[in-house]
PDB file of C-alpha atoms in Angstrom:
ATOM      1  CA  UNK A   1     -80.255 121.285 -34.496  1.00 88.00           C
ATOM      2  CA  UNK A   2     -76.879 121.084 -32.898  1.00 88.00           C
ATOM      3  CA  UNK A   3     -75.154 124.502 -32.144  1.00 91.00           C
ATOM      4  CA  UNK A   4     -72.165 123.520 -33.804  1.00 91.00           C
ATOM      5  CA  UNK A   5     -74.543 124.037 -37.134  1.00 92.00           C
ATOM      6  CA  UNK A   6     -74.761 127.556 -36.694  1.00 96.00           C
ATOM      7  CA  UNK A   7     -71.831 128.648 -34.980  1.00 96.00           C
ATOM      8  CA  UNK A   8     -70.446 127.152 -38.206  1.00 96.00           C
ATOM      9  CA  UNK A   9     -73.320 129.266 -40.169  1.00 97.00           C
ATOM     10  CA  UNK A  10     -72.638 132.328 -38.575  1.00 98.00           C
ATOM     11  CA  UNK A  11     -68.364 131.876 -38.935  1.00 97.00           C
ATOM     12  CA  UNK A  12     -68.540 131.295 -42.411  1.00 97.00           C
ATOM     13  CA  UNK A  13     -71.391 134.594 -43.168  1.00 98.00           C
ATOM     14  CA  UNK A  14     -68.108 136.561 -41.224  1.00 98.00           C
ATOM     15  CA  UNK A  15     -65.659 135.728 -43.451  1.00 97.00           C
ATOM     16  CA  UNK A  16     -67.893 136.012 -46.769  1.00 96.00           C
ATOM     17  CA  UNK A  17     -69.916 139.092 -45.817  1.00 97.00           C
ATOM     18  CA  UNK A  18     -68.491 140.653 -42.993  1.00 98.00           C
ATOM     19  CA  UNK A  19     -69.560 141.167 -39.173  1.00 97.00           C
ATOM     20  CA  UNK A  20     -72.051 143.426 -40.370  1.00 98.00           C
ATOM     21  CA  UNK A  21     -74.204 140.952 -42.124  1.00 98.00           C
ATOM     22  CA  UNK A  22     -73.700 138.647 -39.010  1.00 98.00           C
ATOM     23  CA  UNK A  23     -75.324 141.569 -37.043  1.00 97.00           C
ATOM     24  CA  UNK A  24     -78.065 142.251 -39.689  1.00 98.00           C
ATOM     25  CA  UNK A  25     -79.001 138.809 -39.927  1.00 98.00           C
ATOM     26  CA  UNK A  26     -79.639 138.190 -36.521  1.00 98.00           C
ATOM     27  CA  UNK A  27     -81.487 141.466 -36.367  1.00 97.00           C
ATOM     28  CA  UNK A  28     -83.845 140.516 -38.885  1.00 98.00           C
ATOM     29  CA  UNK A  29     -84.840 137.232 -37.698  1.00 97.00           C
ATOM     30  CA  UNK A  30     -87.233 136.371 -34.880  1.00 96.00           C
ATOM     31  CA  UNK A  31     -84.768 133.879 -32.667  1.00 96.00           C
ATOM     32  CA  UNK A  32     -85.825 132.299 -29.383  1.00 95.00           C
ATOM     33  CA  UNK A  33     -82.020 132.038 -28.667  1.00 96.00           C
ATOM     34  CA  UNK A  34     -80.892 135.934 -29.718  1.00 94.00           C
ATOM     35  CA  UNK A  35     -78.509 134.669 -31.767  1.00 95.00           C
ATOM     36  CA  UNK A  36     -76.511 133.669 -29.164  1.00 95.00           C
ATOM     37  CA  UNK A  37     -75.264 130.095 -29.734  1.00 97.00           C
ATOM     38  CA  UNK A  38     -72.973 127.714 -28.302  1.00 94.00           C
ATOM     39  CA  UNK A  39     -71.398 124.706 -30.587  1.00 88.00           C
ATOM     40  CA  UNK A  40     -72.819 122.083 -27.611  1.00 86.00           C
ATOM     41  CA  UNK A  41     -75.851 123.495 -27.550  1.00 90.00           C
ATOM     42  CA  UNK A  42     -79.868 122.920 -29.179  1.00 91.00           C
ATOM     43  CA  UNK A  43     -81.485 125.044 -31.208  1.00 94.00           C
ATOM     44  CA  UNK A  44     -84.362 125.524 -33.152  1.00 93.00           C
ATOM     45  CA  UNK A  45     -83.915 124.689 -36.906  1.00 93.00           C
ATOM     46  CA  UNK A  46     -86.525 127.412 -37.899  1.00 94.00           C
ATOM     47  CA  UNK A  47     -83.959 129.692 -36.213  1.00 97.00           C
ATOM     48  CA  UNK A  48     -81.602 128.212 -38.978  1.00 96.00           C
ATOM     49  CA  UNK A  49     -84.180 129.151 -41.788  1.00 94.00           C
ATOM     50  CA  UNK A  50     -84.963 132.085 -40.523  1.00 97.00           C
ATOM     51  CA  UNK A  51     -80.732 133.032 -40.664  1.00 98.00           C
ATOM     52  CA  UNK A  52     -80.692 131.733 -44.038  1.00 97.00           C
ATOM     53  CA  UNK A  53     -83.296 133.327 -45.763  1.00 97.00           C
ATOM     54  CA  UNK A  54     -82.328 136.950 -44.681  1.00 98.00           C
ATOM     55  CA  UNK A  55     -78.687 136.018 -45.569  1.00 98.00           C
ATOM     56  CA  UNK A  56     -80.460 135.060 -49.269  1.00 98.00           C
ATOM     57  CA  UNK A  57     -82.455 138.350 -49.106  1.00 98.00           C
ATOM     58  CA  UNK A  58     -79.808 140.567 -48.302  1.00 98.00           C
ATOM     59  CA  UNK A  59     -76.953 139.267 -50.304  1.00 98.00           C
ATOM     60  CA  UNK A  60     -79.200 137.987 -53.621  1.00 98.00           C
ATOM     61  CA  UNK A  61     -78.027 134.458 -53.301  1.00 98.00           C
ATOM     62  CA  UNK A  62     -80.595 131.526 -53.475  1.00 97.00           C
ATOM     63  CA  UNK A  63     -80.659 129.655 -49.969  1.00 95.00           C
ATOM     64  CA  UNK A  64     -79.729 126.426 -52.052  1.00 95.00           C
ATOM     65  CA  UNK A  65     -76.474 128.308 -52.863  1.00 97.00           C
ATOM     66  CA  UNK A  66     -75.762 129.447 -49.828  1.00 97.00           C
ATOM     67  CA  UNK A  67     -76.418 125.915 -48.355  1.00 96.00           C
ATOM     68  CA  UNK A  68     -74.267 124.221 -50.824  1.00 96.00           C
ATOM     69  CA  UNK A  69     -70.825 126.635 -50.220  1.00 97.00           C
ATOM     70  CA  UNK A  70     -71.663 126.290 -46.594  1.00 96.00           C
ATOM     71  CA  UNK A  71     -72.018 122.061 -47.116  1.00 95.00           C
ATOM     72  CA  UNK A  72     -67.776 122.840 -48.222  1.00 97.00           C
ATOM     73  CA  UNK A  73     -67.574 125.274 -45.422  1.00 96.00           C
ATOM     74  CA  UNK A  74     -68.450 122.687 -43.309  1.00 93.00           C
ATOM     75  CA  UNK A  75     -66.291 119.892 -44.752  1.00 95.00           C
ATOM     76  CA  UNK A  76     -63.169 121.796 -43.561  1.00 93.00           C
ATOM     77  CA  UNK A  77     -64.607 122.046 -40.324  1.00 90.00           C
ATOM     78  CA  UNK A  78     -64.819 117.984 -40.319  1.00 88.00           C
ATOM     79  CA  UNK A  79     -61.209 117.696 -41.846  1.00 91.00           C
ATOM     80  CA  UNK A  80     -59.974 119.898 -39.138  1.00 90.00           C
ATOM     81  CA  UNK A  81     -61.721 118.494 -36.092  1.00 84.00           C
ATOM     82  CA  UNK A  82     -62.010 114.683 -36.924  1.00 82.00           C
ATOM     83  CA  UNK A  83     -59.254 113.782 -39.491  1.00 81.00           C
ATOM     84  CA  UNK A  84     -59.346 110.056 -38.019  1.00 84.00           C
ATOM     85  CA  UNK A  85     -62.738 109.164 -39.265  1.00 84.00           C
ATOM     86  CA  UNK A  86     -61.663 110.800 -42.962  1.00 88.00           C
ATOM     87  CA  UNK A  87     -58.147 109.112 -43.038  1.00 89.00           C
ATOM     88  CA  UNK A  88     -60.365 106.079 -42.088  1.00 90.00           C
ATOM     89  CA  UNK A  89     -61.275 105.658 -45.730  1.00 93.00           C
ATOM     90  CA  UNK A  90     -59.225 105.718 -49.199  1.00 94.00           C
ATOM     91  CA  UNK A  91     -61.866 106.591 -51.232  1.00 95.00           C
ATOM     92  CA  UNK A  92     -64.337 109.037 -51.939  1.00 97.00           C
ATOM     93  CA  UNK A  93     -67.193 106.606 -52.923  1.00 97.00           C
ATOM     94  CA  UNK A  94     -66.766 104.857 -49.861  1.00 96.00           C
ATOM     95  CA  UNK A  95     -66.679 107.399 -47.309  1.00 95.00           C
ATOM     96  CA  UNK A  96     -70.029 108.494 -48.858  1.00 96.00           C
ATOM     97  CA  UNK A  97     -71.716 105.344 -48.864  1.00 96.00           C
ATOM     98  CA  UNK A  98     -70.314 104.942 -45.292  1.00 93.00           C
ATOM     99  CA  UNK A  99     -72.569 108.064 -44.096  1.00 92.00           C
ATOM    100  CA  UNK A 100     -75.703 106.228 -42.211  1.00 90.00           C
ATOM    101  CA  UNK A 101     -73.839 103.108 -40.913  1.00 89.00           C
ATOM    102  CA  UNK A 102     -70.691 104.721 -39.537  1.00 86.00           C
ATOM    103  CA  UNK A 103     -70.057 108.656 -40.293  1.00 85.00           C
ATOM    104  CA  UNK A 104     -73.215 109.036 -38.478  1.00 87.00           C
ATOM    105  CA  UNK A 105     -72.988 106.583 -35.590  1.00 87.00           C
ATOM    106  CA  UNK A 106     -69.726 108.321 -35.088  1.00 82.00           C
ATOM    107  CA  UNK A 107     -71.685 111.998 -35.073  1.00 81.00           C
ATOM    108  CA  UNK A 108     -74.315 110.544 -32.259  1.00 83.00           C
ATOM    109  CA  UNK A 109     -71.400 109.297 -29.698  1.00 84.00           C
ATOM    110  CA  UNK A 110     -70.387 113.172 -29.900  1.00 78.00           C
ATOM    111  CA  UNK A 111     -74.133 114.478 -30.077  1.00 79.00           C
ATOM    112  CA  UNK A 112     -76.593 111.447 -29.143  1.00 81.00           C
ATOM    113  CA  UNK A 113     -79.548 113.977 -29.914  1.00 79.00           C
ATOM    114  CA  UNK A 114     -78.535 115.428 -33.252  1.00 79.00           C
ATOM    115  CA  UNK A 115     -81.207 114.843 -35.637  1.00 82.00           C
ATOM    116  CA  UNK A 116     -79.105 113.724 -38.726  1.00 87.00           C
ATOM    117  CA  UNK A 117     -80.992 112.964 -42.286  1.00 91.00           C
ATOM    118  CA  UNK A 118     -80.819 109.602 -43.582  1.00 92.00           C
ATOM    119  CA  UNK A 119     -78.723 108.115 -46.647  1.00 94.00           C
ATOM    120  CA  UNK A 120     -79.813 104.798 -48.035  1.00 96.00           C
ATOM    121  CA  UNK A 121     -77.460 103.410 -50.562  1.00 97.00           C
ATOM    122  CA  UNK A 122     -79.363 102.176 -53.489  1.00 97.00           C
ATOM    123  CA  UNK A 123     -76.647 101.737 -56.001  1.00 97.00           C
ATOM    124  CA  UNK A 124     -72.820 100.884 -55.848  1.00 97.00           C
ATOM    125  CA  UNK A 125     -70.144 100.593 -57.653  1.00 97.00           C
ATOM    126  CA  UNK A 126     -66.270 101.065 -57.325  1.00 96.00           C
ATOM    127  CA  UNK A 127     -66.968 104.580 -59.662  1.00 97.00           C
ATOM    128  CA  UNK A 128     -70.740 105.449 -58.693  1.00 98.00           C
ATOM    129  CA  UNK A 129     -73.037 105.621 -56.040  1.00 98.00           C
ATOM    130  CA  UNK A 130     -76.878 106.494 -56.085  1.00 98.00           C
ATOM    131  CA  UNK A 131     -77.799 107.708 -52.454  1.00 97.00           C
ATOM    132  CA  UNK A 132     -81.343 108.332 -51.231  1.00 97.00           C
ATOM    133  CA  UNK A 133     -81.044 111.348 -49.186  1.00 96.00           C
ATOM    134  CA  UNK A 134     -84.264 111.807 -46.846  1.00 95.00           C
ATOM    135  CA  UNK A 135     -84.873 114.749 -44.666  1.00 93.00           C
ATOM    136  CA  UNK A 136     -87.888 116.956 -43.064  1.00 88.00           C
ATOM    137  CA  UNK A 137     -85.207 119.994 -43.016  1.00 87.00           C
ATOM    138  CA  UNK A 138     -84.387 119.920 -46.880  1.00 84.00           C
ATOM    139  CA  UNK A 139     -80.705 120.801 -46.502  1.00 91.00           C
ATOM    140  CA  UNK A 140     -79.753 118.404 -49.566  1.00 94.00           C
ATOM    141  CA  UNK A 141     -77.350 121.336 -50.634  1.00 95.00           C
ATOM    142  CA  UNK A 142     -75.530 120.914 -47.866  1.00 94.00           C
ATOM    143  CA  UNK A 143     -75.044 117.634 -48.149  1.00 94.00           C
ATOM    144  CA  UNK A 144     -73.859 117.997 -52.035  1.00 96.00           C
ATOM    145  CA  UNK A 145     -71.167 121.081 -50.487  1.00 96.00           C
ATOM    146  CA  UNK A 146     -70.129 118.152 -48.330  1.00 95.00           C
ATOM    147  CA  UNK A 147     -69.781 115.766 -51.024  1.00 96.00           C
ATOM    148  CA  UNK A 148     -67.993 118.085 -53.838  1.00 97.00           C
ATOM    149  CA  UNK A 149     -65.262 118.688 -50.786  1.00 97.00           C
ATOM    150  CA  UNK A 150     -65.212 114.458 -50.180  1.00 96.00           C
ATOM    151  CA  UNK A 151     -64.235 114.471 -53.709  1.00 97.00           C
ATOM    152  CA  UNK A 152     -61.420 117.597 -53.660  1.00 97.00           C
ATOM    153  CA  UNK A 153     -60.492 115.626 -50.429  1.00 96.00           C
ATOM    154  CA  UNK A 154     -59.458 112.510 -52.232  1.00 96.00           C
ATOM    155  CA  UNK A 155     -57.705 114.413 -54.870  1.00 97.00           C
ATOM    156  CA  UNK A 156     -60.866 112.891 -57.261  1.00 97.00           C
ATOM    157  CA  UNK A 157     -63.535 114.575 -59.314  1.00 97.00           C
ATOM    158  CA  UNK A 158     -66.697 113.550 -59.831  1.00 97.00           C
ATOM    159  CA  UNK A 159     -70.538 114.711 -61.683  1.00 98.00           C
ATOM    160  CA  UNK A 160     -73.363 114.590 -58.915  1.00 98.00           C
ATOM    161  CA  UNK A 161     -76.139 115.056 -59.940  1.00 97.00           C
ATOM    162  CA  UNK A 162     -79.289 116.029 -57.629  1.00 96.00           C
ATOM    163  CA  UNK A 163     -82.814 114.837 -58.084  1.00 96.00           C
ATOM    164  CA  UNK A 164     -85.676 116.102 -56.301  1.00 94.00           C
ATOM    165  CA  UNK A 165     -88.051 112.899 -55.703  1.00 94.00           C
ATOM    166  CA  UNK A 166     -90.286 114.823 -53.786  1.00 94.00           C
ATOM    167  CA  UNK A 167     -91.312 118.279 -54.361  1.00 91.00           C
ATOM    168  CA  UNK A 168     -90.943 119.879 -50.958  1.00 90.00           C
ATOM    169  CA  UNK A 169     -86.956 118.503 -50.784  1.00 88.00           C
ATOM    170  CA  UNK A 170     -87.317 116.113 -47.948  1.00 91.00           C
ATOM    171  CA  UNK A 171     -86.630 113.650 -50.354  1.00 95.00           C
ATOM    172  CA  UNK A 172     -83.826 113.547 -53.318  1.00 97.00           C
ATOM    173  CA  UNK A 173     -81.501 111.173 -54.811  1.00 97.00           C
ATOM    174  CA  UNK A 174     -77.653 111.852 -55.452  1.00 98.00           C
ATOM    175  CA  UNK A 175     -76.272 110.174 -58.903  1.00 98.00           C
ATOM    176  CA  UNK A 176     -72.498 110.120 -58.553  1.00 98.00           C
ATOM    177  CA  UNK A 177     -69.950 109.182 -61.000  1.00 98.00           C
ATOM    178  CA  UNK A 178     -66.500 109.534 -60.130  1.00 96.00           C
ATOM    179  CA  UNK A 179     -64.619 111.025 -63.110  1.00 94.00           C
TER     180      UNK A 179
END
């Protein structure tokens, strides 16, 4: 997992918690790197699990929670460091269904080795979208934080609803209807 991912992580557990939970955090968990991490760098994603579920322990917040405000964490970080692919699109519902053939052949010219889920589009229209979302790491509320700030982005609202279609979360769909 790139390093950007939990630079990110740890930035945003700062801001919400305090330095002191950054500190704990890292204490608790078992990581190859220390917990020191560079935005170009490689990690391992079980160091990523490891972060998240003592942030979850300590704070009382489900992982899936934390995931999901850290998905519109993230989403700033985008806007902020690549506003040309977003001002690319005028839409919401197209910027989303854009995600596996050009969001993320954009994301491996910066990082050829990041290990990015996959999307499959299996519904469009101008106001909805159904998106497969498939994924060993199970970070699916990540990817709805990232799609509630695509939305606020566009000045749009929309209902997303998430479906698990496998149990373990390496597998859901996303039913959107733009509002």
């Amino acid at each position: 997992m790139k390093g950007i991912v939990f630079t990110e992580f740890l930035d945003l557990v700062e801001s919400k918690f305090g330095l002191e939970m950054v500190d704990k955090i890292i204490s608790q968990s078992e990581l190859e790197s220390g917990g020191a991490y560079t935005s170009i760098g490689t990690y391992r994603f079980s160091e990523m699990l490891q972060l998240l579920g003592n942030l979850s322990n300590n704070t009382g917040i489900s992982t899936d929670n934390l995931l999901l405000v850290y998905g519109e964490h993230f989403f700033s970080v985008l806007e902020e460091s690549y506003p040309g692919l977003l001002n690319t699109y005028t839409d919401p519902i197209e910027l989303l269904a854009s995600i596996e053939n050009h969001i993320h052949v954009e994301v491996r010219k910066i990082y050829p080795k990041a290990e990015l889920p996959t999307f499959i589009v299996e519904e469009k229209t101008k106001s909805s979208l159904i998106l497969i979302y498939k994924s060993s790491r199970a970070m699916h509320h990540f990817g709805l934080g990232l799609m509630n700030k695509t939305f606020e982005y566009f000045n749009s609202t929309a209902t997303i609803v998430l479906e698990r279609t496998k149990k373990d979360g390496s597998e859901v769909k996303f039913i959107i209807n733009k509002n």
